[in-house]
Amino acid sequence: MDNYQFKLDQFEGPLDLLLHLIKKSKINIEDIFVSEITEQYLAYMEELDELDMDRASDFLTMAATLVYIKSRTLVPKPVDDDELEEDPEQELIERLKAYKIFKEASQGMKTMEETARGRHFKLPQEYPFELDNFSIEGATVDKLYAAFNRIMQRVTEHEENPYRQIDFAPEVVSVRQRRQDILDMLKEKGTISFDMLFEGVASRLMMAVTFLALLELLHIGKIKATQKENTDVIIISRK
Amino acid sequence: MVEKNIENAIEAILFVAGEAMKISDIASALEESEVTVSSVADRMIEERKKNESGIEILRLGNKLQLSTNQAYEPYIKKLFMPDNTYTITNAAIETLSIIAYNQPITRGEIEKIRGVSCTYSLGALLAKGLISEAGKKETLGHPILYATTDEFLRHFGLSDLMELPKLAEQENE
Amino acid sequence: MVEKNIENAIEAILFVAGEAMKISDIASALEESEVTVSSVADRMIEERKKNESGIEILRLGNKLQLSTNQAYEPYIKKLFMPDNTYTITNAAIETLSIIAYNQPITRGEIEKIRGVSCTYSLGALLAKGLISEAGKKETLGHPILYATTDEFLRHFGLSDLMELPKLAEQENE
């Protein structure tokens, strides 16, 4: 191991450390158990002198997993029940692959954050506007006191739930349900645009379900889709 | 700087400012002369009037400020009018109560509590002499501090700020 | 309503609102269809981009919001020295990217992917308003689901979650 002061803080967790070792050894994720990675990982663990137990426990659990997997290769496997048991080796490889995807995605997000920096927004305007007409005749200390308490009340409520929420469609919806949704939307609005159907739809699954529902409805002739020009919005209406 | 760029920069600056900005301050930020900024502003005001833009530029003496075009007031009323009981006076009293209990305080701090821009109600309270400027805060940008006046005490029949009713949380202390 | 009037009214409404406004709410105030308002908005966005306007319109999912054009940030910094340029730590951004691509998602599911406890970074992301609770999962223990917010879209300059770059695995499909 290099003369390299290892710090736990440099890594976002055991998977991050493993990815780092894999990258340094220039091997594929699939090859970690035929390589020296386990030994390198354990060597890192031994270097830890001051353990931040909270963080280190994740790293130590992973060390145990790695040792267990390594030991399995040394002892003969029982013949039968192998099929039923989930292969911990394969599982770890899958986890590493999944983690790697998000690690890379988060690096992409850093770049996006950088480019988006420097926008400014404004507070809502005070309304009503015509403050020239305002009069505080008759305003008493009690009224002043009540106003302040009212604001404090509002601030407290705001703090309890300070996050604006995006409305999400439920994750798992059947094509049948989605078909009904589309018909309901048409009943309410008369016509809808193709894009409106996908507004606020966050998952690919949900998009696919929506699209399938649309195709089915077109197929059975319950709805029709029209478009003036090639690039124009597609309008969906009932037949 | 190209004139189009000056226009756009003025627009962005006024948007962030939220209140009236001195033409001289804008000019020095853009490293342009006051005369240039002033004449560009005049053209912008003219153009927005002609186009009946939703956002207008107002010239208040040597200052500029963004404002909505009154022509669209009916739509704004429909969307934002809280309810009939919430009057202009309520907005001003809210702002005044925050100042009374937290003076001296900056516009930014008041807005943070109320969650809305307070330029209008501060202006109205200043005009009525209920609050006044009370120096500048020793932080970045040196924002103006506001405090209540003697007129405020007179109006509310107080001889001293100590006579303001205690707040619920202070009572518990 | 003439299209030019719709444009101006949208502008005025967004100015008063400050925060993101639903296209559907704007449409009902203007007594126009959502489709109309949406397409007028698209044209306004386009035009402001082309003109490098100081004030831009952002589309955040099914909402619209006014924002300054980043190009004029240097002048705004000079005048106001605003302190809104926070960045996110690596741990938090990992957690955030998992949420962004898999929302709504529980803490347990995030931790399974990251392999470490995420209590800390979830707290930081909630405090910054980049994520919010989005209901509970219909499984044992009813764990809280997390999803990204409008602030998330704004912070990363996205108008829609669909604009997130594709994941490596999806490209291979």
Coordinates of C-alpha atoms in Angstrom, one line a residue, chain A residues 23-195:
Chain A
K23 CA -10.4 2.2 -10.3
K24 CA -6.9 2.3 -8.9
S25 CA -6.3 -1.3 -9.7
K26 CA -7.7 -0.8 -13.2
I27 CA -9.9 -3.8 -13.1
N28 CA -13.6 -4.4 -13.9
I29 CA -16.2 -4.4 -11.2
E30 CA -16.9 -8.1 -12.0
D31 CA -13.3 -9.1 -11.2
I32 CA -13.1 -7.8 -7.7
F33 CA -13.1 -11.3 -6.1
V34 CA -10.4 -12.7 -8.3
S35 CA -8.2 -9.6 -7.5
E36 CA -6.4 -8.2 -4.5
I37 CA -9.2 -5.8 -3.7
T38 CA -10.4 -7.6 -0.6
E39 CA -6.9 -7.5 0.9
Q40 CA -6.5 -3.9 0.0
Y41 CA -9.8 -3.0 1.6
L42 CA -8.8 -4.8 4.8
A43 CA -5.5 -3.1 4.8
Y44 CA -7.3 0.2 4.7
M45 CA -9.4 -0.8 7.7
E46 CA -6.2 -1.6 9.7
E47 CA -4.9 1.8 9.0
L48 CA -7.8 3.4 10.7
D49 CA -6.6 4.5 14.1
E50 CA -9.2 6.9 15.2
L51 CA -12.5 5.3 14.5
D52 CA -15.5 7.4 14.1
M53 CA -17.7 4.5 15.1
D54 CA -20.8 5.9 13.5
R55 CA -19.2 6.1 10.1
A56 CA -16.8 3.2 10.5
S57 CA -19.5 0.6 11.2
D58 CA -20.6 0.7 7.6
F59 CA -17.0 0.1 6.5
L60 CA -16.5 -2.7 9.0
T61 CA -19.7 -4.4 7.9
M62 CA -18.5 -4.4 4.3
A63 CA -15.1 -5.8 5.5
A64 CA -17.0 -8.7 7.1
T65 CA -19.0 -9.3 3.9
L66 CA -15.8 -9.3 1.8
V67 CA -14.1 -11.8 4.1
Y68 CA -17.2 -14.0 4.1
I69 CA -17.3 -14.0 0.3
K70 CA -13.6 -14.7 0.1
S71 CA -14.0 -17.6 2.5
R72 CA -16.8 -19.2 0.5
T73 CA -14.4 -19.7 -2.4
L74 CA -12.1 -21.6 0.0
V75 CA -14.6 -24.1 1.3
P76 CA -16.5 -26.6 -0.9
K77 CA -20.0 -25.6 -1.6
P78 CA -22.9 -27.7 -0.3
V79 CA -24.4 -29.3 -3.4
D80 CA -28.1 -28.6 -3.2
D81 CA -29.2 -25.5 -1.4
D82 CA -27.0 -23.3 -3.5
E83 CA -29.7 -22.4 -5.9
L84 CA -32.1 -21.0 -3.4
E85 CA -29.6 -18.8 -1.6
E86 CA -28.9 -15.4 -3.1
D87 CA -25.3 -15.2 -4.3
P88 CA -23.7 -12.6 -2.1
E89 CA -20.9 -12.1 -4.6
Q90 CA -23.2 -11.3 -7.4
E91 CA -25.3 -9.1 -5.2
L92 CA -22.3 -7.0 -4.2
I93 CA -21.2 -6.6 -7.8
E94 CA -24.8 -5.4 -8.7
R95 CA -24.8 -3.0 -5.8
L96 CA -21.4 -1.6 -6.9
K97 CA -22.6 -1.2 -10.5
A98 CA -25.8 0.6 -9.3
Y99 CA -23.8 2.8 -7.0
K100 CA -21.3 3.7 -9.7
I101 CA -24.2 4.9 -12.0
F102 CA -25.4 7.3 -9.3
K103 CA -22.0 8.4 -8.4
E104 CA -21.4 9.4 -12.0
A105 CA -24.8 11.0 -12.2
S106 CA -24.1 13.1 -9.2
Q107 CA -20.9 14.4 -10.8
G108 CA -23.0 15.4 -13.7
M109 CA -25.3 17.2 -11.3
K110 CA -22.4 19.2 -9.9
T111 CA -21.7 20.5 -13.4
M112 CA -25.4 21.4 -13.8
E113 CA -25.3 23.2 -10.4
E114 CA -22.3 25.2 -11.6
T115 CA -24.0 26.3 -14.8
A116 CA -27.3 27.2 -13.1
R117 CA -25.7 29.4 -10.5
G118 CA -26.4 33.1 -10.5
R119 CA -30.1 33.3 -11.0
H120 CA -32.1 35.5 -8.7
F121 CA -35.7 35.5 -7.8
K122 CA -38.0 37.9 -6.1
L123 CA -40.4 37.8 -3.2
P124 CA -44.1 37.9 -3.8
Q125 CA -45.5 41.5 -4.0
E126 CA -47.5 42.8 -1.1
Y127 CA -51.1 42.9 -2.1
P128 CA -53.4 44.9 -2.2
F129 CA -51.2 47.7 -3.7
E130 CA -53.0 50.9 -2.9
L131 CA -51.3 51.7 0.3
D132 CA -51.9 55.4 -0.1
N133 CA -55.4 54.8 1.1
F134 CA -54.4 53.0 4.3
S135 CA -55.4 54.5 7.5
I136 CA -54.5 53.4 11.0
E137 CA -57.2 55.4 12.7
G138 CA -58.6 53.2 15.3
A139 CA -55.6 50.9 15.4
T140 CA -54.8 50.1 18.9
V141 CA -52.0 48.4 20.7
D142 CA -54.1 45.3 21.0
K143 CA -54.4 45.2 17.2
L144 CA -50.7 45.6 16.9
Y145 CA -50.1 42.9 19.3
A146 CA -52.6 40.6 17.6
A147 CA -50.9 41.3 14.2
F148 CA -47.5 40.3 15.5
N149 CA -48.9 37.1 17.0
R150 CA -50.6 36.3 13.8
I151 CA -47.3 36.6 11.9
M152 CA -45.5 34.5 14.4
Q153 CA -48.2 31.8 14.1
R154 CA -47.7 31.9 10.4
V155 CA -43.9 31.6 10.7
T156 CA -44.2 28.7 13.0
E157 CA -46.6 26.8 10.7
H158 CA -44.2 27.6 7.8
E159 CA -41.3 26.2 9.7
E160 CA -43.1 23.0 10.5
N161 CA -43.7 22.4 6.8
P162 CA -41.3 24.7 5.0
Y163 CA -40.9 22.7 1.9
R164 CA -43.0 23.2 -1.1
Q165 CA -44.2 20.0 -2.5
I166 CA -44.5 18.8 -6.0
D167 CA -47.7 16.8 -6.6
F168 CA -46.8 13.3 -7.5
A169 CA -49.0 10.8 -9.3
P170 CA -49.0 7.5 -7.4
E171 CA -46.1 5.4 -8.6
V172 CA -47.7 2.2 -9.6
V173 CA -50.8 2.6 -11.7
S174 CA -52.3 0.1 -14.1
V175 CA -52.9 0.8 -17.7
R176 CA -56.6 0.4 -17.0
Q177 CA -56.5 3.0 -14.3
R178 CA -54.6 5.4 -16.5
R179 CA -57.1 4.9 -19.3
Q180 CA -59.8 6.0 -16.9
D181 CA -57.8 9.0 -15.8
I182 CA -57.4 10.1 -19.4
L183 CA -61.2 9.7 -20.0
D184 CA -61.9 11.6 -16.8
M185 CA -59.6 14.4 -17.8
L186 CA -61.3 14.7 -21.2
K187 CA -64.7 14.7 -19.5
E188 CA -63.6 17.6 -17.4
K189 CA -61.7 19.7 -19.9
G190 CA -63.1 18.7 -23.3
T191 CA -59.7 18.5 -24.9
I192 CA -56.2 18.1 -23.6
S193 CA -52.8 18.4 -25.2
F194 CA -50.5 15.3 -25.5
D195 CA -47.9 17.0 -23.4

